[in-house]
Amino acid sequence: NAVGIRDNTRANDPAVATIVLLGHIDTVPGHIPVRVEEGRLFGRGSVDAKGPLATLVLAGAIAALPPGIRLVVAGAVEEESATSRGARQIARDFTADGCVIGEPGGVHGIVLGYKGRVLIDAEIAVDEGHAAGPERNAAERAAEFWQAIRAHAVEFNRDRPRLFDQLLPSLRDINSSSDGLTSRATGRIGVRLPPEFDFAQYQRQVAEWAGSARIEIHGAEPAWQSGRNTPLARSIARSILVAGLRPVFKHKTGTADFNVVGPVWKCPIVAYGPGDSSLDHTPRESIELAEFVQAVRILKGAIEAGFGEVPYSSP
């Protein structure tokens, strides 16, 4: 991790508040030639999430810190993998009275929550048989396993119109092969989890659907959300209004380091950063430079306002 600390506190000051601005350094694979075209910066990570991380770094560096504020700015490693080791280390190294996660939500967007996630790896091996025979090969059994997970999600979501409250499975990868004696299939399924989801019961159901397949369930993170009426969220909203924009509160269907540090610190937390998240991980990833500059100014204003009434209690 890369960590920088600014401190405007005095020894034995009871009014000290630690605010953590947490972004991430790593990106997904894929080289996009770095260039500026018509005011947009193209390049892998410009949106997810070096642009938001740079916003945290610049705003944290140039803001005039109010008395009693300790500001920790961190760029974590491994956010784009299921381990999130960087954020877990930050959560161990620091305590926080408030946290801003550097993720793209748009210059006017304040993200209040992220869905949870789990990964399911499956491997199926069966004796090979004739294609005209009655036995199902490994590829067919893998498809049936995926369909069982998908059908359960459809039923679960029936009375839940909001995406944030739904169970959202996706088939990440599937492969099949045969050496003439054994038919094999492997696959990975990712499932986005809603708040207050009974994960233990879901694990038991997945094991039943898998039958004789070998499965590994890993990378589990709970959904996490924070309130829109916390001093932290209100402070950023006011700074957006001062910039002449209308703040928009959002919930994301993805997962971020928000999910890692939120349950540990249990403090007011939001995600903020410039960029269009629909460009995440795409060949068209790019960020509008004017929006980036505006986001720096907005976050700087929130820092200089002390992120509201700090120190403050958790929501």
Short mmCIF file of C-alpha atoms in Angstrom, two decimals:
data_model
loop_
_atom_site.label_atom_id
_atom_site.label_comp_id
_atom_site.label_asym_id
_atom_site.label_seq_id
_atom_site.Cartn_x
_atom_site.Cartn_y
_atom_site.Cartn_z
CA ASN A 1 0.00 0.00 0.00
CA ALA A 2 0.93 3.66 -0.43
CA VAL A 3 -0.04 5.73 2.61
CA GLY A 4 0.26 9.43 3.35
CA ILE A 5 -0.76 11.15 6.58
CA ARG A 6 -1.45 14.80 7.38
CA ASP A 7 -2.12 15.77 10.96
CA ASN A 8 -3.48 18.99 12.46
CA THR A 9 -3.93 17.69 15.98
CA ARG A 10 -2.31 18.39 19.33
CA ALA A 11 -1.04 15.89 21.88
CA ASN A 12 -3.78 14.65 24.21
CA ASP A 13 -6.42 16.52 22.22
CA PRO A 14 -9.74 14.73 22.88
CA ALA A 15 -11.31 16.21 19.74
CA VAL A 16 -9.07 14.33 17.31
CA ALA A 17 -10.87 12.76 14.33
CA THR A 18 -9.24 10.43 11.81
CA ILE A 19 -10.65 10.53 8.29
CA VAL A 20 -9.39 7.89 5.85
CA LEU A 21 -9.46 8.53 2.11
CA LEU A 22 -9.03 5.06 0.61
CA GLY A 23 -8.45 4.38 -3.08
CA HIS A 24 -6.74 1.54 -4.92
CA ILE A 25 -3.63 1.28 -7.06
CA ASP A 26 -4.24 -1.88 -9.06
CA THR A 27 -6.27 -2.19 -12.26
CA VAL A 28 -7.70 -5.03 -14.32
CA PRO A 29 -5.57 -6.27 -17.25
CA GLY A 30 -5.71 -4.68 -20.69
CA HIS A 31 -3.48 -2.03 -22.21
CA ILE A 32 -5.20 1.13 -23.43
CA PRO A 33 -2.80 3.62 -25.08
CA VAL A 34 -2.57 6.69 -22.82
CA ARG A 35 -3.69 9.80 -24.65
CA VAL A 36 -5.79 12.94 -24.28
CA GLU A 37 -8.52 13.49 -26.87
CA GLU A 38 -11.04 16.31 -26.72
CA GLY A 39 -10.50 16.85 -23.02
CA ARG A 40 -10.66 13.17 -22.06
CA LEU A 41 -7.78 11.15 -20.64
CA PHE A 42 -7.75 7.58 -21.98
CA GLY A 43 -5.92 4.76 -20.23
CA ARG A 44 -6.48 1.68 -18.11
CA GLY A 45 -7.41 2.82 -14.63
CA SER A 46 -8.37 6.36 -15.61
CA VAL A 47 -11.86 5.61 -14.24
CA ASP A 48 -11.31 2.51 -12.08
CA ALA A 49 -9.75 3.81 -10.08
CA LYS A 50 -6.57 5.86 -10.55
CA GLY A 51 -8.67 8.91 -11.42
CA PRO A 52 -10.56 8.76 -8.09
CA LEU A 53 -7.32 7.88 -6.24
CA ALA A 54 -5.61 10.94 -7.73
CA THR A 55 -8.63 12.98 -6.61
CA LEU A 56 -8.11 11.80 -3.02
CA VAL A 57 -4.36 12.47 -3.15
CA LEU A 58 -4.63 15.98 -4.61
CA ALA A 59 -7.53 17.10 -2.44
CA GLY A 60 -5.83 15.69 0.64
CA ALA A 61 -2.56 17.43 -0.21
CA ILE A 62 -3.85 20.94 -0.94
CA ALA A 63 -6.73 21.23 1.57
CA ALA A 64 -6.24 23.38 4.66
CA LEU A 65 -6.87 20.93 7.48
CA PRO A 66 -9.16 22.14 10.26
CA PRO A 67 -7.86 21.76 13.83
CA GLY A 68 -8.31 18.29 15.30
CA ILE A 69 -8.26 16.47 11.95
CA ARG A 70 -5.90 13.63 11.06
CA LEU A 71 -6.14 12.75 7.37
CA VAL A 72 -4.96 9.38 6.08
CA VAL A 73 -4.76 8.97 2.30
CA ALA A 74 -4.15 5.40 1.13
CA GLY A 75 -3.76 3.64 -2.19
CA ALA A 76 -4.47 -0.05 -1.58
CA VAL A 77 -3.29 -3.05 -3.55
CA GLU A 78 -5.39 -6.04 -4.65
CA GLU A 79 -8.79 -4.33 -4.81
CA GLU A 80 -9.40 -5.90 -8.21
CA SER A 81 -8.90 -9.39 -6.77
CA ALA A 82 -11.04 -11.30 -4.31
CA THR A 83 -8.36 -11.11 -1.59
CA SER A 84 -8.45 -7.30 -1.02
CA ARG A 85 -5.29 -7.68 1.07
CA GLY A 86 -4.47 -3.98 0.83
CA ALA A 87 -7.74 -2.77 2.34
CA ARG A 88 -7.61 -5.46 5.02
CA GLN A 89 -4.17 -4.20 6.05
CA ILE A 90 -5.42 -0.59 6.15
CA ALA A 91 -8.33 -1.70 8.35
CA ARG A 92 -5.84 -3.28 10.76
CA ASP A 93 -3.39 -0.37 10.74
CA PHE A 94 -5.86 2.45 11.35
CA THR A 95 -9.12 3.29 13.04
CA ALA A 96 -11.45 5.75 11.33
CA ASP A 97 -14.15 8.20 12.39
CA GLY A 98 -15.15 8.56 8.74
CA CYS A 99 -14.04 7.11 5.41
CA VAL A 100 -14.24 8.15 1.76
CA ILE A 101 -13.61 5.36 -0.76
CA GLY A 102 -12.14 6.52 -4.07
CA GLU A 103 -14.42 4.97 -6.70
CA PRO A 104 -16.14 6.48 -9.75
CA GLY A 105 -19.65 7.71 -9.09
CA GLY A 106 -19.54 10.93 -11.11
CA VAL A 107 -18.57 14.37 -9.86
CA HIS A 108 -22.06 14.86 -8.41
CA GLY A 109 -22.54 11.28 -7.12
CA ILE A 110 -22.26 10.09 -3.52
CA VAL A 111 -22.30 6.29 -3.21
CA LEU A 112 -23.86 5.02 0.03
CA GLY A 113 -23.67 1.27 -0.44
CA TYR A 114 -22.26 -1.68 -2.38
CA LYS A 115 -23.67 -5.17 -2.82
CA GLY A 116 -21.85 -8.16 -1.42
CA ARG A 117 -20.20 -10.89 -3.48
CA VAL A 118 -19.22 -14.53 -3.47
CA LEU A 119 -17.34 -16.65 -6.03
CA ILE A 120 -18.18 -20.28 -6.74
CA ASP A 121 -15.62 -22.48 -8.53
CA ALA A 122 -16.88 -25.86 -9.74
CA GLU A 123 -15.17 -28.90 -11.23
CA ILE A 124 -17.13 -31.88 -12.58
CA ALA A 125 -15.62 -35.16 -13.78
CA VAL A 126 -17.61 -38.15 -15.08
CA ASP A 127 -16.78 -41.29 -17.04
CA GLU A 128 -16.96 -40.70 -20.76
CA GLY A 129 -19.81 -42.37 -22.65
CA HIS A 130 -21.26 -42.50 -26.12
CA ALA A 131 -22.95 -39.29 -27.26
CA ALA A 132 -26.10 -41.29 -28.05
CA GLY A 133 -26.21 -42.80 -24.56
CA PRO A 134 -28.46 -41.71 -21.66
CA GLU A 135 -25.70 -40.42 -19.37
CA ARG A 136 -25.18 -36.65 -19.11
CA ASN A 137 -21.62 -35.53 -19.77
CA ALA A 138 -19.72 -33.05 -17.60
CA ALA A 139 -20.61 -30.06 -19.78
CA GLU A 140 -24.33 -30.83 -19.44
CA ARG A 141 -24.04 -31.22 -15.68
CA ALA A 142 -22.15 -27.93 -15.41
CA ALA A 143 -24.90 -26.23 -17.39
CA GLU A 144 -27.54 -27.73 -15.08
CA PHE A 145 -25.65 -26.44 -12.01
CA TRP A 146 -25.56 -22.93 -13.48
CA GLN A 147 -29.26 -23.09 -14.38
CA ALA A 148 -30.14 -24.12 -10.81
CA ILE A 149 -28.31 -21.10 -9.41
CA ARG A 150 -29.91 -18.82 -11.97
CA ALA A 151 -33.45 -20.19 -11.42
CA HIS A 152 -33.12 -19.70 -7.66
CA ALA A 153 -32.09 -16.06 -8.22
CA VAL A 154 -35.08 -15.44 -10.49
CA GLU A 155 -37.42 -16.74 -7.78
CA PHE A 156 -35.61 -14.81 -5.01
CA ASN A 157 -35.86 -11.56 -6.98
CA ARG A 158 -39.54 -11.91 -7.87
CA ASP A 159 -40.79 -9.38 -5.30
CA ARG A 160 -37.63 -7.28 -5.18
CA PRO A 161 -37.77 -4.62 -7.92
CA ARG A 162 -34.61 -2.74 -6.86
CA LEU A 163 -31.34 -4.18 -8.22
CA PHE A 164 -29.55 -3.46 -4.94
CA ASP A 165 -31.94 -5.85 -3.15
CA GLN A 166 -31.63 -8.65 -5.71
CA LEU A 167 -29.46 -11.75 -5.96
CA LEU A 168 -27.43 -11.33 -9.16
CA PRO A 169 -25.46 -14.36 -10.43
CA SER A 170 -23.16 -14.20 -13.46
CA LEU A 171 -21.36 -16.99 -15.30
CA ARG A 172 -17.74 -15.81 -15.34
CA ASP A 173 -16.10 -18.77 -17.05
CA ILE A 174 -16.90 -22.31 -18.29
CA ASN A 175 -14.72 -24.90 -20.03
CA SER A 176 -15.11 -28.55 -20.91
CA SER A 177 -12.73 -31.23 -22.15
CA SER A 178 -12.36 -34.98 -22.61
CA ASP A 179 -9.40 -37.35 -22.84
CA GLY A 180 -11.59 -40.15 -24.19
CA LEU A 181 -12.02 -41.72 -20.78
CA THR A 182 -13.15 -38.85 -18.56
CA SER A 183 -15.38 -35.90 -19.38
CA ARG A 184 -14.51 -32.77 -17.39
CA ALA A 185 -15.98 -29.31 -16.95
CA THR A 186 -14.85 -26.37 -14.88
CA GLY A 187 -16.49 -23.03 -14.29
CA ARG A 188 -16.64 -19.95 -12.12
CA ILE A 189 -19.83 -18.21 -11.04
CA GLY A 190 -19.93 -14.83 -9.35
CA VAL A 191 -22.95 -13.86 -7.27
CA ARG A 192 -23.72 -10.32 -6.11
CA LEU A 193 -25.44 -10.45 -2.72
CA PRO A 194 -28.09 -8.11 -1.30
CA PRO A 195 -28.04 -6.71 2.25
CA GLU A 196 -28.98 -9.01 5.16
CA PHE A 197 -28.63 -12.10 2.99
CA ASP A 198 -28.60 -15.55 4.65
CA PHE A 199 -25.24 -16.65 3.28
CA ALA A 200 -24.99 -19.83 5.37
CA GLN A 201 -28.29 -21.13 3.99
CA TYR A 202 -27.21 -20.20 0.45
CA GLN A 203 -23.98 -22.21 0.84
CA ARG A 204 -26.00 -25.28 1.80
CA GLN A 205 -28.26 -24.86 -1.23
CA VAL A 206 -25.30 -24.45 -3.59
CA ALA A 207 -23.77 -27.68 -2.24
CA GLU A 208 -27.04 -29.51 -2.91
CA TRP A 209 -27.26 -28.20 -6.48
CA ALA A 210 -23.62 -29.18 -7.10
CA GLY A 211 -24.30 -32.86 -6.37
CA SER A 212 -21.09 -34.82 -6.98
CA ALA A 213 -19.24 -31.80 -8.37
CA ARG A 214 -16.30 -30.45 -6.40
CA ILE A 215 -16.97 -26.83 -5.46
CA GLU A 216 -15.02 -24.08 -3.74
CA ILE A 217 -16.89 -21.07 -2.35
CA HIS A 218 -14.57 -18.13 -1.70
CA GLY A 219 -14.15 -14.36 -1.88
CA ALA A 220 -17.25 -13.73 0.22
CA GLU A 221 -17.94 -10.11 1.20
CA PRO A 222 -21.17 -8.89 2.82
CA ALA A 223 -23.15 -6.02 1.35
CA TRP A 224 -22.55 -2.79 3.25
CA GLN A 225 -24.23 0.59 3.30
CA SER A 226 -24.15 3.82 5.25
CA GLY A 227 -26.70 6.55 5.84
CA ARG A 228 -27.23 9.63 3.69
CA ASN A 229 -27.80 11.83 6.76
CA THR A 230 -24.38 11.34 8.35
CA PRO A 231 -22.25 14.49 8.72
CA LEU A 232 -19.77 12.97 6.25
CA ALA A 233 -22.34 12.49 3.48
CA ARG A 234 -23.98 15.86 4.14
CA SER A 235 -20.62 17.63 4.02
CA ILE A 236 -19.78 16.27 0.56
CA ALA A 237 -23.33 17.02 -0.61
CA ARG A 238 -22.95 20.65 0.51
CA SER A 239 -19.64 20.94 -1.32
CA ILE A 240 -21.31 19.59 -4.49
CA LEU A 241 -24.08 22.19 -4.11
CA VAL A 242 -21.50 24.97 -3.67
CA ALA A 243 -20.00 23.85 -7.00
CA GLY A 244 -23.39 24.48 -8.64
CA LEU A 245 -24.34 20.81 -9.02
CA ARG A 246 -27.14 18.69 -7.62
CA PRO A 247 -25.88 15.83 -5.44
CA VAL A 248 -27.20 12.38 -6.28
CA PHE A 249 -27.08 9.53 -3.76
CA LYS A 250 -26.41 6.10 -5.24
CA HIS A 251 -26.13 2.42 -4.40
CA LYS A 252 -23.84 0.27 -6.54
CA THR A 253 -24.47 -3.32 -7.65
CA GLY A 254 -20.72 -4.07 -7.60
CA THR A 255 -18.34 -4.59 -4.70
CA ALA A 256 -15.45 -2.41 -3.51
CA ASP A 257 -13.08 -1.92 -0.56
CA PHE A 258 -16.15 -0.20 0.93
CA ASN A 259 -17.32 -3.75 1.82
CA VAL A 260 -13.99 -4.60 3.47
CA VAL A 261 -13.41 -1.65 5.81
CA GLY A 262 -17.06 -0.80 6.49
CA PRO A 263 -17.83 -3.81 8.72
CA VAL A 264 -14.52 -3.31 10.59
CA TRP A 265 -14.70 0.42 11.31
CA LYS A 266 -18.51 0.74 11.40
CA CYS A 267 -18.09 4.47 10.81
CA PRO A 268 -19.88 6.79 8.36
CA ILE A 269 -18.60 5.87 4.89
CA VAL A 270 -19.24 6.97 1.31
CA ALA A 271 -17.59 6.41 -2.05
CA TYR A 272 -16.75 9.46 -4.14
CA GLY A 273 -14.80 10.07 -7.32
CA PRO A 274 -15.05 11.36 -10.87
CA GLY A 275 -15.70 9.15 -13.85
CA ASP A 276 -18.45 7.19 -15.56
CA SER A 277 -18.54 3.74 -13.95
CA SER A 278 -20.11 2.24 -17.09
CA LEU A 279 -16.62 2.59 -18.61
CA ASP A 280 -15.01 0.45 -15.87
CA HIS A 281 -12.96 -2.45 -17.28
CA THR A 282 -13.87 -1.56 -20.89
CA PRO A 283 -11.64 -0.79 -23.91
CA ARG A 284 -13.16 2.74 -23.90
CA GLU A 285 -12.05 3.63 -20.36
CA SER A 286 -11.49 7.38 -20.13
CA ILE A 287 -12.19 10.29 -17.81
CA GLU A 288 -13.14 13.89 -18.52
CA LEU A 289 -10.31 16.06 -17.18
CA ALA A 290 -12.60 18.99 -16.34
CA GLU A 291 -14.72 16.65 -14.19
CA PHE A 292 -11.57 15.40 -12.46
CA VAL A 293 -10.50 18.95 -11.56
CA GLN A 294 -14.00 19.76 -10.31
CA ALA A 295 -14.05 16.61 -8.14
CA VAL A 296 -10.75 17.64 -6.54
CA ARG A 297 -12.22 21.03 -5.65
CA ILE A 298 -15.39 19.47 -4.23
CA LEU A 299 -13.50 17.02 -2.03
CA LYS A 300 -11.09 19.76 -0.94
CA GLY A 301 -14.08 21.82 0.21
CA ALA A 302 -15.47 18.92 2.22
CA ILE A 303 -12.10 18.34 3.91
CA GLU A 304 -11.74 22.01 4.79
CA ALA A 305 -15.23 21.90 6.32
CA GLY A 306 -14.01 19.09 8.57
CA PHE A 307 -16.41 16.64 6.90
CA GLY A 308 -19.14 18.05 9.08
CA GLU A 309 -19.24 17.80 12.82
CA VAL A 310 -16.24 15.63 13.65
CA PRO A 311 -15.53 13.69 15.71
CA TYR A 312 -18.93 12.09 15.47
CA SER A 313 -20.49 8.79 16.38
CA SER A 314 -21.34 6.05 13.89
CA PRO A 315 -24.80 6.13 12.23
#
